[in-house]
Coordinates of C-alpha atoms and ligand atoms in Angstrom, one line a residue:
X250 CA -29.5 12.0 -14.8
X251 CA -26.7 10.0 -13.8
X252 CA -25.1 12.1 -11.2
X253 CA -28.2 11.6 -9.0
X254 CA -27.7 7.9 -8.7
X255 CA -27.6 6.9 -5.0
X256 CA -24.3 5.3 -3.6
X257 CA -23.0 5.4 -0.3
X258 CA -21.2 8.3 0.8
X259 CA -18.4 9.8 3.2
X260 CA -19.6 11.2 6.3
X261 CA -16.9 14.1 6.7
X262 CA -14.1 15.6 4.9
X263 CA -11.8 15.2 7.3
X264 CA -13.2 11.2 7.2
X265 CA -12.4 10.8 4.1
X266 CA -8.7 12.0 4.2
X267 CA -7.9 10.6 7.4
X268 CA -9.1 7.0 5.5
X269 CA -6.9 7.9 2.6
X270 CA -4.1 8.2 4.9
X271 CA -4.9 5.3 6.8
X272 CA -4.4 3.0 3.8
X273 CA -1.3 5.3 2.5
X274 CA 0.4 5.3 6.1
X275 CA 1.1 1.1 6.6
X276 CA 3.6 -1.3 7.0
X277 CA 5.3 0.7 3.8
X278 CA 6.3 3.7 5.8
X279 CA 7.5 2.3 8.5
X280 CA 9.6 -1.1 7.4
X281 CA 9.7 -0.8 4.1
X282 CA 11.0 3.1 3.4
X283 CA 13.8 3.4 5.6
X284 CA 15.3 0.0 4.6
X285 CA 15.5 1.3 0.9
X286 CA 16.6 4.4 1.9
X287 CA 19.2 3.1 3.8
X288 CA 20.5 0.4 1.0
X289 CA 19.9 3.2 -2.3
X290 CA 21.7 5.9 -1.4
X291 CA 20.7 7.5 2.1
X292 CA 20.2 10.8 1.9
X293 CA 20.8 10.7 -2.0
X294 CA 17.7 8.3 -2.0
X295 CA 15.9 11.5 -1.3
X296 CA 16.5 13.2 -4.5
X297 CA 14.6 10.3 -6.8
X298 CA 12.0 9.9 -4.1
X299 CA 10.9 13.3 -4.0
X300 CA 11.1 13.4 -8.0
X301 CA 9.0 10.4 -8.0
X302 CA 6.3 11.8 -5.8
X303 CA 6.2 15.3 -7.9
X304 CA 6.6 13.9 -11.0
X305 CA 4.3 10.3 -9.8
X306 CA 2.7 10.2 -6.7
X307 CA 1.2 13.2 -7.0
X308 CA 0.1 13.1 -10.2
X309 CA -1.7 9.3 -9.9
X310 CA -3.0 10.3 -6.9
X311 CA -4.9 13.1 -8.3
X312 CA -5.6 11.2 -11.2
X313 CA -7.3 8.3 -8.6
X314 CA -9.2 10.7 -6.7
X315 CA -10.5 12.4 -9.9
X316 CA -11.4 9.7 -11.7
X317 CA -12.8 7.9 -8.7
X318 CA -15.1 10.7 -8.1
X319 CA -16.1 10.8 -11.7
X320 CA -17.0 7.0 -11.5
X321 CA -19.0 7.4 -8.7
X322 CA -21.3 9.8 -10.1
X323 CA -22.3 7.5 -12.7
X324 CA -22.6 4.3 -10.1
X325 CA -19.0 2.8 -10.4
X326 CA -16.3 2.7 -8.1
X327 CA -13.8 0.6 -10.0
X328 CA -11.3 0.7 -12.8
X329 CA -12.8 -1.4 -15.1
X330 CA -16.1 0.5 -15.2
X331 CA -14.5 3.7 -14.1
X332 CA -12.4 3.3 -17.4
X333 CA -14.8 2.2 -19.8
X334 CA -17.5 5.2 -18.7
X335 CA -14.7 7.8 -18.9
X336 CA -13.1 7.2 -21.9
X337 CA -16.2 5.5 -23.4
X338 CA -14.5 2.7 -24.9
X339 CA -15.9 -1.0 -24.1
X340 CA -12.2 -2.4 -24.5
X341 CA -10.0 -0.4 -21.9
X342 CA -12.3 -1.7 -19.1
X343 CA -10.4 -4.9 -19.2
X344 CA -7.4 -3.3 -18.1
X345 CA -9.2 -2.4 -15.1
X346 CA -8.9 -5.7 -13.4
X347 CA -5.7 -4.5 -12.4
X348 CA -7.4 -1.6 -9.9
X349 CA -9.2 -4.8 -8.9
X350 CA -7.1 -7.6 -8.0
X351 CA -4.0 -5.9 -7.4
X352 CA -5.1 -4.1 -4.0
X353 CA -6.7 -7.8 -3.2
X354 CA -3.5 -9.7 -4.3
X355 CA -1.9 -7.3 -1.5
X356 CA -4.3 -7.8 1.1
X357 CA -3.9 -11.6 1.0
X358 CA -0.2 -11.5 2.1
X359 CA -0.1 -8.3 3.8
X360 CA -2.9 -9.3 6.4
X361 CA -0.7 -12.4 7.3
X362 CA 2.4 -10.1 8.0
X363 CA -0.7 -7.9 10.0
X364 CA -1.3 -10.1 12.2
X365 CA 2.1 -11.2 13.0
X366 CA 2.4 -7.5 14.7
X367 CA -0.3 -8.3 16.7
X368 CA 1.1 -11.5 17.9
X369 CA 4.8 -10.2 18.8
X370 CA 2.2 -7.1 20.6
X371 CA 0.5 -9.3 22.6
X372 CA 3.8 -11.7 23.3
X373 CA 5.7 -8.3 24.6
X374 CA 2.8 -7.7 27.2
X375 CA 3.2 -11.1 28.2
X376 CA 7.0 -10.6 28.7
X377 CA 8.1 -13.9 26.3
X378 CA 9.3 -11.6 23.2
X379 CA 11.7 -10.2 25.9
X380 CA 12.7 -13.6 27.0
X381 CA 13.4 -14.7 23.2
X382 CA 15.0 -11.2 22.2
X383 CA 18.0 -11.2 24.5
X384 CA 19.6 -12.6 21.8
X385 CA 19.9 -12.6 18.3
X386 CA 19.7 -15.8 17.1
X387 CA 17.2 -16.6 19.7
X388 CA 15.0 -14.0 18.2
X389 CA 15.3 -15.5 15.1
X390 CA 14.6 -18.4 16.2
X391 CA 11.5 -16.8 18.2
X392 CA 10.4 -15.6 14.5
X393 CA 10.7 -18.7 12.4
X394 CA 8.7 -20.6 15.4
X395 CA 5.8 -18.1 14.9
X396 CA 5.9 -18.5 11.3
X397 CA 5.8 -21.8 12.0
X398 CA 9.1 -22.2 9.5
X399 CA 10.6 -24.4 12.2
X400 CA 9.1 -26.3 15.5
X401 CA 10.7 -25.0 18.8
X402 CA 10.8 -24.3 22.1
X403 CA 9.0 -21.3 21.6
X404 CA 6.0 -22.7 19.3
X405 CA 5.6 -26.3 18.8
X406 CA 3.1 -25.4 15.8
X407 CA 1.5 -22.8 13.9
X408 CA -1.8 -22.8 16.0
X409 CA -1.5 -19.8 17.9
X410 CA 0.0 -17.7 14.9
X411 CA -3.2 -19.0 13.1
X412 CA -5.6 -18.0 15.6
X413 CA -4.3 -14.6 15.5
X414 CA -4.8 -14.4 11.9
X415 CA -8.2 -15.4 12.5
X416 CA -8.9 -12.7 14.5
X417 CA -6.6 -10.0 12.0
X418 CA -8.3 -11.2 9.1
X419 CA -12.0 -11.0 11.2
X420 CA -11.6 -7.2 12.6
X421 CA -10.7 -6.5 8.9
X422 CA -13.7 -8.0 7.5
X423 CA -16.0 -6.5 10.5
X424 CA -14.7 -3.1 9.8
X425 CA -15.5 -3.6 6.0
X426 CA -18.8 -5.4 7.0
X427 CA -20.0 -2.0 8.1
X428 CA -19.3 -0.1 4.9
X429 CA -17.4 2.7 3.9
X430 CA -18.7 5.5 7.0
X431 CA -20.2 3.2 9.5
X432 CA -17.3 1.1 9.1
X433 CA -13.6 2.7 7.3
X434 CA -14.3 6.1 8.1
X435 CA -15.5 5.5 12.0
X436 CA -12.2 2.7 12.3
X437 CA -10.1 5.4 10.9
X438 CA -11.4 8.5 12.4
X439 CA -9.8 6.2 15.9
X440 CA -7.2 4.3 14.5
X441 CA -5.4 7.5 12.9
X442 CA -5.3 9.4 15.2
X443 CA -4.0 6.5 18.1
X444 CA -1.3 5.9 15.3
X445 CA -0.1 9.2 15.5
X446 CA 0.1 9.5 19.2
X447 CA 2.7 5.6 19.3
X448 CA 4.4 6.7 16.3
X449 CA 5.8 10.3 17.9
X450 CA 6.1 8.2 21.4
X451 CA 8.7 6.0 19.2
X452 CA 10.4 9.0 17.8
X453 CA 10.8 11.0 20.6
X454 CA 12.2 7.6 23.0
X455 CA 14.7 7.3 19.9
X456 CA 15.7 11.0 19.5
X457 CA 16.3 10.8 23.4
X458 CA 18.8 7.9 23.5
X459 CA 21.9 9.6 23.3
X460 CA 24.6 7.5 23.1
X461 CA 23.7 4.2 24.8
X462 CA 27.0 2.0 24.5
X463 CA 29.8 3.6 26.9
X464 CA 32.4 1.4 24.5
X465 CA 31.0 3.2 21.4
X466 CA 30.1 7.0 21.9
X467 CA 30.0 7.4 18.2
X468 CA 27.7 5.2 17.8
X469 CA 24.8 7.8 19.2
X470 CA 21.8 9.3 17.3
X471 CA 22.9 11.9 15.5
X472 CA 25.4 9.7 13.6
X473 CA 22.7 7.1 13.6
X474 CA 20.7 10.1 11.5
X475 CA 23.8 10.8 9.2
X476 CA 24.2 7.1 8.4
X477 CA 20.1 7.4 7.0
X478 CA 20.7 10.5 5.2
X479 CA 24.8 11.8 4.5
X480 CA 24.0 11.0 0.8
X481 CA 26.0 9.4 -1.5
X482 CA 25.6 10.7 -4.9
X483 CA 27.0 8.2 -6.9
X484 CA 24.0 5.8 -6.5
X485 CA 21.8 8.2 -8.3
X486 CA 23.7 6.5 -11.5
X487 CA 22.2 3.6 -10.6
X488 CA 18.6 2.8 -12.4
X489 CA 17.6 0.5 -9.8
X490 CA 18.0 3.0 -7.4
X491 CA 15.1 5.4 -9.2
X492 CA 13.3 2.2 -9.6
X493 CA 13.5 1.2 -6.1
X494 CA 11.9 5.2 -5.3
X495 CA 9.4 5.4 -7.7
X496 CA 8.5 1.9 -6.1
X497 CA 8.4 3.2 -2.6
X498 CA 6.1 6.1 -3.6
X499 CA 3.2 4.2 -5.2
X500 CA 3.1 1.5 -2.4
X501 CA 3.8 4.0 -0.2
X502 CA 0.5 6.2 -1.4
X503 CA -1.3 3.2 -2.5
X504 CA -1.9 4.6 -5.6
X505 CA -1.5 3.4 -9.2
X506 CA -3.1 0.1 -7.8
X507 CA -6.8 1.3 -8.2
X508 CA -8.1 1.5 -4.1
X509 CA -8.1 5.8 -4.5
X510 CA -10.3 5.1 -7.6
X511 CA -12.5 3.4 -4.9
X512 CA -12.5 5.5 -2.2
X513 CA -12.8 8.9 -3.9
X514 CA -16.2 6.7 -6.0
X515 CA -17.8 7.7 -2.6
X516 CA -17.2 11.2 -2.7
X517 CA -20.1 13.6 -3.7
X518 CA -19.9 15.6 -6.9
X519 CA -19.2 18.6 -5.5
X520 CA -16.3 17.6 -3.4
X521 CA -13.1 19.0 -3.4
X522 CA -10.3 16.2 -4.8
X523 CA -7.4 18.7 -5.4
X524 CA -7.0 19.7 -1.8
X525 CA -8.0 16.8 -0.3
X526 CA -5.4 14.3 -2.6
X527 CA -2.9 16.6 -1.0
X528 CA -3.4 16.8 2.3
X529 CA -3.3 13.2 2.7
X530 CA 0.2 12.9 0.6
X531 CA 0.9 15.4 3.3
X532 CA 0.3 13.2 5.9
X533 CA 1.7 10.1 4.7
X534 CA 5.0 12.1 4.1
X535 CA 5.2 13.6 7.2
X536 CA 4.8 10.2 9.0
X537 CA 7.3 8.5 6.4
X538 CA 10.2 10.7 6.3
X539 CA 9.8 12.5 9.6
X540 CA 8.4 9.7 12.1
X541 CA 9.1 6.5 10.5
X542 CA 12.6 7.9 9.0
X543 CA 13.6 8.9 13.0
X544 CA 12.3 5.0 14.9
X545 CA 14.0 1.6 13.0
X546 CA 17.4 3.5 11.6
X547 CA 18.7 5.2 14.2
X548 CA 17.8 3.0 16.8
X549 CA 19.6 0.2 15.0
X550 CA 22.5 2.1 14.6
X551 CA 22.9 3.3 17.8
X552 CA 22.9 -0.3 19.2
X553 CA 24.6 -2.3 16.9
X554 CA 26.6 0.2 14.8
X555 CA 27.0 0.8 11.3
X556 CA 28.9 -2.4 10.3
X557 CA 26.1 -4.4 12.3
X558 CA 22.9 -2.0 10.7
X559 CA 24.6 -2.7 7.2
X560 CA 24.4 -6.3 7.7
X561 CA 20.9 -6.4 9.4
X562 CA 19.8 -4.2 6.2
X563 CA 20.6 -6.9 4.1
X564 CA 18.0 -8.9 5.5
X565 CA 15.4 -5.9 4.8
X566 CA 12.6 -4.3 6.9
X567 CA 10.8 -7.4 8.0
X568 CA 14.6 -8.5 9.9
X569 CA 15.0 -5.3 11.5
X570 CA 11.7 -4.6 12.3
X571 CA 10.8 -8.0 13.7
X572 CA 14.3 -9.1 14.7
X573 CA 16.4 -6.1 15.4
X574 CA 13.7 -3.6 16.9
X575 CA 13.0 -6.6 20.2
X576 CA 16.8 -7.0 20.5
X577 CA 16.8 -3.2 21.3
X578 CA 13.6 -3.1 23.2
X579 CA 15.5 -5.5 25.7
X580 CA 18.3 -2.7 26.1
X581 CA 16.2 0.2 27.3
X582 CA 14.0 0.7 30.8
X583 CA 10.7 -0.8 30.3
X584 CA 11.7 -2.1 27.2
X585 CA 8.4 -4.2 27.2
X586 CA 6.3 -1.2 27.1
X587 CA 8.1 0.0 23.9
X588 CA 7.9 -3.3 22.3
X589 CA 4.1 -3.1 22.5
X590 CA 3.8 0.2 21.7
X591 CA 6.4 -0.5 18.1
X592 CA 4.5 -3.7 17.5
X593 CA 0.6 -2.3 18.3
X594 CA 1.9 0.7 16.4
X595 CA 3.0 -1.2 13.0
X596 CA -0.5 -3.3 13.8
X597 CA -3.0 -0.4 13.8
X598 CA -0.6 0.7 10.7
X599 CA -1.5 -2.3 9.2
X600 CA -4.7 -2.3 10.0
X601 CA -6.3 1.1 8.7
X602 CA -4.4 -0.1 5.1
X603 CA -5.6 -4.0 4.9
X604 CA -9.3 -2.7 5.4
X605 CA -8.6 0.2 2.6
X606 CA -7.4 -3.0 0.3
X607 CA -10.7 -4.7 0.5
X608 CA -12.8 -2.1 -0.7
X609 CA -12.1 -2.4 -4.6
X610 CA -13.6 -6.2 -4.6
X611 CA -16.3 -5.5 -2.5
X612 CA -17.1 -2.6 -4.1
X613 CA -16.9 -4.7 -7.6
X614 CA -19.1 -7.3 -6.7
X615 CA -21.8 -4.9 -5.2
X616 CA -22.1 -2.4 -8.1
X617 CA -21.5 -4.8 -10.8
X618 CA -23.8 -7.5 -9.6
X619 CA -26.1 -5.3 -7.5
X620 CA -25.5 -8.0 -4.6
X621 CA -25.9 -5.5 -1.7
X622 CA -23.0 -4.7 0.0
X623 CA -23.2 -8.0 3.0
X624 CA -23.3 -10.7 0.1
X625 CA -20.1 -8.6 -1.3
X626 CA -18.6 -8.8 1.8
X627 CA -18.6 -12.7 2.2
X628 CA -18.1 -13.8 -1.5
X629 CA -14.5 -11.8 -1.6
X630 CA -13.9 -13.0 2.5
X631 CA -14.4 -16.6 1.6
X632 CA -12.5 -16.0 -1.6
X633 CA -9.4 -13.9 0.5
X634 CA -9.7 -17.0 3.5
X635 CA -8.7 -19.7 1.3
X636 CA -6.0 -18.0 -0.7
X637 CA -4.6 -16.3 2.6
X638 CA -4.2 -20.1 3.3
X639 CA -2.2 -20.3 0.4
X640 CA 0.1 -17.8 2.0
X641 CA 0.2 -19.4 4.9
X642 CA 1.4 -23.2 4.2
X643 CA 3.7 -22.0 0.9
X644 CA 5.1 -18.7 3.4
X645 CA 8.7 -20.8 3.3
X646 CA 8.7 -21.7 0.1
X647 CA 8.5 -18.2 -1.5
X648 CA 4.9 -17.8 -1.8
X649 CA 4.6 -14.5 0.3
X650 CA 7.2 -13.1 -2.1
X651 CA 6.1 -13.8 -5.5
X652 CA 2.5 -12.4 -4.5
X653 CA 4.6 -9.2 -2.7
X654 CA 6.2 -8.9 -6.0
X655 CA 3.4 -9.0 -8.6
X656 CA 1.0 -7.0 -6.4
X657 CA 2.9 -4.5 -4.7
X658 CA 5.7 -3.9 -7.2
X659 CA 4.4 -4.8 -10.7
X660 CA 1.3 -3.7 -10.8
X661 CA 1.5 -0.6 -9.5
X662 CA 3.2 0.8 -12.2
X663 CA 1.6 -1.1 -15.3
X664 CA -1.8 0.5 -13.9
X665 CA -0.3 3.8 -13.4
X666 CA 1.2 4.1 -16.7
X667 CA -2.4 3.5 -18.1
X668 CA -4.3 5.4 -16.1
X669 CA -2.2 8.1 -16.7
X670 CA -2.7 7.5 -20.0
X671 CA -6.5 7.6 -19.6
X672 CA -6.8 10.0 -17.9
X673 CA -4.6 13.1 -20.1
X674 CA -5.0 11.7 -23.4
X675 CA -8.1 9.3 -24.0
X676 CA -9.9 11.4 -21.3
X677 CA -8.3 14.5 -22.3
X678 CA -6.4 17.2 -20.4
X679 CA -8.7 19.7 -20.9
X680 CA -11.6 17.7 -19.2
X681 CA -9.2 16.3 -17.0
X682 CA -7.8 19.7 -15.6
X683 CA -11.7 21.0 -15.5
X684 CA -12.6 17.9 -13.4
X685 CA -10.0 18.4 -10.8
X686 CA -11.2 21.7 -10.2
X687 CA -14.4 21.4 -10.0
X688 CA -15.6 22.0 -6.3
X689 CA -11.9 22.1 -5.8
X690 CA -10.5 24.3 -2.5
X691 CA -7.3 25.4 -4.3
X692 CA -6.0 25.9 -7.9
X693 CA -2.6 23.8 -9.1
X694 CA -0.2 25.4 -10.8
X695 CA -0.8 26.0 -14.6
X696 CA 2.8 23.5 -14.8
X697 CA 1.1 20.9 -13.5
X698 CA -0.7 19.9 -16.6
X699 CA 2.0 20.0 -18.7
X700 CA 3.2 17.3 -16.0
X701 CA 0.2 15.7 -15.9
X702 CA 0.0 15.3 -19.6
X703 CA 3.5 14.8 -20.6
X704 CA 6.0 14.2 -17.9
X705 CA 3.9 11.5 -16.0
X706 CA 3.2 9.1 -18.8
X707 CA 6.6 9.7 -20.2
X708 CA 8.1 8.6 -17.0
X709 CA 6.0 5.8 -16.1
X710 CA 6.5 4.3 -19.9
X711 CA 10.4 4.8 -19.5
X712 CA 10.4 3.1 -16.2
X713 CA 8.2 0.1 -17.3
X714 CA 10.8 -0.3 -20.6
X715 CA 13.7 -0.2 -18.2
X716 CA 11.8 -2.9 -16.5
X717 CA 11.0 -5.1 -19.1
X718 CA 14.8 -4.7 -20.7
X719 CA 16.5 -5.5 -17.2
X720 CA 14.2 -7.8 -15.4
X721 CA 11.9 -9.3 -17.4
X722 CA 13.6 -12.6 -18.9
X723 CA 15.4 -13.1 -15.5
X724 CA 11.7 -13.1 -13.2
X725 CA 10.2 -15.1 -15.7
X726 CA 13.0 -17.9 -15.9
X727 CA 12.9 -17.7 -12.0
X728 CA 16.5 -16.5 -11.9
X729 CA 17.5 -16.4 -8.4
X730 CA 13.8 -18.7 -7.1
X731 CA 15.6 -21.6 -5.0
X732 CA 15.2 -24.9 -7.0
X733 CA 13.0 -26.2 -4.7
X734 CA 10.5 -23.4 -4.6
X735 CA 10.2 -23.3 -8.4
X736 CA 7.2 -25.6 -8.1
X737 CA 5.3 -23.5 -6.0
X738 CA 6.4 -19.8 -7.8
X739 CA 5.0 -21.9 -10.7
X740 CA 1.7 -22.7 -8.7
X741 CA 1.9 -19.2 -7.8
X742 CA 1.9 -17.6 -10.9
X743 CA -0.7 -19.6 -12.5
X744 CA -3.2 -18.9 -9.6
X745 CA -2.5 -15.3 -10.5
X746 CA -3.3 -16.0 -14.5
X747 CA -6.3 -18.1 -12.9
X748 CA -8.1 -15.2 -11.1
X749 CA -6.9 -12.8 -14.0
X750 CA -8.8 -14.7 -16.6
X751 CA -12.2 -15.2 -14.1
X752 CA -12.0 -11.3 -13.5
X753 CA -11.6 -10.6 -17.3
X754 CA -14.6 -13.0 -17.8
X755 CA -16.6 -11.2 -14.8
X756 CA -16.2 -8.1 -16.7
X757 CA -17.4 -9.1 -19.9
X758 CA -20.6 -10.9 -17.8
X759 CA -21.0 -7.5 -15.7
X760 CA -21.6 -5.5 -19.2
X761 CA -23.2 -7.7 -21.3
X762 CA -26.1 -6.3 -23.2
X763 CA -25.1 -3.0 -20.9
X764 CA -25.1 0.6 -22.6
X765 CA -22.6 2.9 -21.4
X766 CA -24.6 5.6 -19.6
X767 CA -26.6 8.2 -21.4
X768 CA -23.8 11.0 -21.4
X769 CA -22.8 12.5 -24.4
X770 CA -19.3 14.3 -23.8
X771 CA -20.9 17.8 -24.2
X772 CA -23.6 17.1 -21.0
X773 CA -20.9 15.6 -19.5
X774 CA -19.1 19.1 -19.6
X775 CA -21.4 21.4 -18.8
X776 CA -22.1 19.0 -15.8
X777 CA -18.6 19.9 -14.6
X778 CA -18.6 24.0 -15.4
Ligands
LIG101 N1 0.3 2.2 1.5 C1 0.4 1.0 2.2 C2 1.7 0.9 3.0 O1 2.5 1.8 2.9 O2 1.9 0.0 3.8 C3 0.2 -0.3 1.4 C4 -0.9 -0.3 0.4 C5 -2.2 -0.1 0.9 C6 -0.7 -0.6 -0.9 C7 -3.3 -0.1 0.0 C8 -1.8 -0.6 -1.8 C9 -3.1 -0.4 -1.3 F1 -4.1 -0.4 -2.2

């Protein structure tokens, strides 16, 4: 029978969620939330969020970790297969390159920014990031050098930034190298855990700093707290401002984008999804609106003051976490020490989220084309090295953006919106509500299908029309894409429909002449009583 065919499993339970949180907790929680937070709404920005992770998150991510599992009992671990074998229906499988690509699309800029964090690490041991972030525009400065943006005093070239790279995109590759628990689930059963320990050292140094600035004594943390969260209601009108949540909460969870549906196709049959899904949204949430909601805010407001946070929020969570958070490092006692730890911190972050990203292509190549896992491993590393190159010589000409936007924005909701589709309707809700539970450690709430059934696909379909309606003719003219740039957006966006078609055509190749397993829907069933 098909649920005895042998793939590679998790070692633990508590293994396998701490992996799931290591890809959910990343560079999202801790640049990216409290930057929208702080420009939709503050507090207000709660309200949508926590809507969107009810009425989303939590929904996809069950929907991923179910449907993974599923897959993974009849050999597959990705969307393509995983759709076509649970909905039994040849043609959705194409839509599955999204679950694919997407998560690789994001790994291929995301390592880049990676292994920036490790360089600005190493560079505040060494003392020069303190040197360079006495000052604002000398920290800027600092920044672009690294990139290698501009030539400077501080980096005459790009060779040290790409020797780091080397090494960020190696350690990612190594850790994949050894497969999902020899590799993942020993790198995160360390990493997390390391993570946890920096990120409440961070909080608890910025919930200690009082009021730093004698000429300011408003400017202290509590106010620096009320600036993040006094809401202001009147955004809520504002449909960018439940766009920007929703957003947050599938790149925060790294769901809708496929990599669950990966990781949970190494589960065994018997165990529990429901619980598990859950504690790790638990997780992420505590470490994005508790730890990562108390570090980069408040700190900047305490030092520079509302006025000066507002403007340094303009410039978004890469500005304040790479330009602002030195410039404050340089203002308290062994300011060094705190740079490292905020800069190994977001690394590590990184780090247990980039590896989690890989998975779905290696996973692709192995099960599709019975490669073995090693040859996996290098085809989609060679593939990743040269278009992380691509990143790296187009990074000022908008490259790193356009992929940000079509991976980590786009995507993640067009593959939500049909997988949740799949999964209540084609699937069914009554085999889909069966399959949660079974081997499950808790029951959901009887509510919770109407919302997996209803609410979640309604949502998802209302947000992706609000989408097309608003943004679509404005991205695809390049409104707003520097003149110079277009060239290479252009060159961007044609790689994407490049890889696109050679996945579709990969597919095809992968089930040619291939039966969909022996499972009539009844079997199926009785499997899951
Ligand atoms: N959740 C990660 C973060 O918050 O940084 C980003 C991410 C990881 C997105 C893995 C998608 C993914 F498949």
């Amino acid at each position: 029978m098909s649920g005895l065919i042998k793939r590679e499993r998790w070692g633990s339970k508590i293994g396998v969620i701490l992996a799931v949180a290591g890809s959910a907790v990343g560079l999202g929680n801790f640049l990216r939330f409290p930057v929208q937070a702080a420009q939709n709404g503050g507090g207000a920005f709660l309200i949508p969020y926590f809507i969107s992770l009810v009425l989303l998150g939590i929904p996809l991510m069950l929907t991923e970790w179910t449907l993974g599992r599923y897959g993974g009992m009849h050999g597959y671990g990705t969307a393509p297969s995983i759709f076509a074998v649970a909905t039994r229906n040849h043609f959705l499988k194409y839509f599955g390159v999204i679950g694919v690509l997407g998560p690789t699309i994001i790994f291929i800029w995301y390592t880049y920014v990676e292994s920036w964090l490790l360089g600005f690490a190493i560079h505040a041991l060494f003392g020069r990031l303190m040197e360079a972030a006495q000052d604002g525009s000398t920290m800027k400065a600092f920044l672009e050098g690294y990139q290698g943006i501009v030539s400077n005093s501080w980096f005459g070239g790009i060779g040290q930034t790409y020797i780091i790279f080397l090494f960020t995109f190696a350690i990612n590759f190594w850790v994949i190298f050894h497969g999902v628990k020899g590799g993942i689930e020993k790198f995160s059963k360390i990493a997390m855990p390391v993570l946890f320990i920096l990120g409440l050292i961070m909080m608890i140094r910025v919930i200690t700093l009082g009021a730093p600035n004698p000429a300011h004594p408003d400017w202290n943390v509590s106010n620096g707290f009320g600036y993040l969260w006094n809401p202001d209601f009147s955004r809520l009108k504002d449909v960018k401002v439940w766009m920007a949540a929703a957003g947050q909460v599938f790149f925060t969870l790294s769901t809708g984008i496929g990599m669950i549906l990966t990781y949970a196709s190494y589960l065994d049959r018997e165990d529990d999804v429901a619980l598990s899904s859950m504690t790790s949204v638990s997780i992420n949430e505590f470490v994005e609106v508790i730890l990562a909601g108390s570090i980069i805010i408040p700190a900047a407001f305490v030092f520079m003051g509302p006025a000066g946070l507002v403007e340094i929020a303009e410039g978004g969570g890469f500005n304040l976490g790479f330009v602002t958070m030195p410039q404050i490092f340089t203002k308290i006692s062994a300011g060094w020490l705190f740079a490292f730890i905020w800069f190994f911190m977001l690394f590590i972050a990184g780090a247990t989220s980039s590896v989690s990203m890989l998975q779905p292509a290696v996973a692709f190549v192995d099960d599709e084309f019975k490669l073995g896992r090693k040859k996996a491993v290098i085809i989609i590393a060679v593939f990743c090295f040269i278009a992380c190159n691509g990143v790296i010589i187009g990074l000022s000409h908008g490259v790193l953006d356009e992929l940000d936007f079509w991976s980590g924005t786009f995507s993640l909701v067009v593959l939500a919106t049909i997988e949740a589709i799949i999964f209540s309707w084609v699937f069914g809700i009554d085999r889909a509500w069966k399959e949660i539970h079974h081997g499950a450690d808790i029951q959901l709430p009887w509510s919770f299908r109407i919302v997996l059934k209803y609410v979640t696909p309604t949502f998802l379909l209302i947000l992706l029309g609000v989408w097309t309606y608003q943004l679509a003719i404005p991205t695809f003219k390049m409104v707003g894409v520097q003149p110079e740039n277009k060239i290479w957006v252009l060159g961007t966006r044609l790689g994407l429909v490049a890889v696109i078609i050679t996945m579709i055509i990969l597919v095809y190749w992968a089930w040619r002449g291939r039966p969909l397993p022996d499972i009539d829907i009844e079997t199926d069933e009785e499997n899951m009583l």
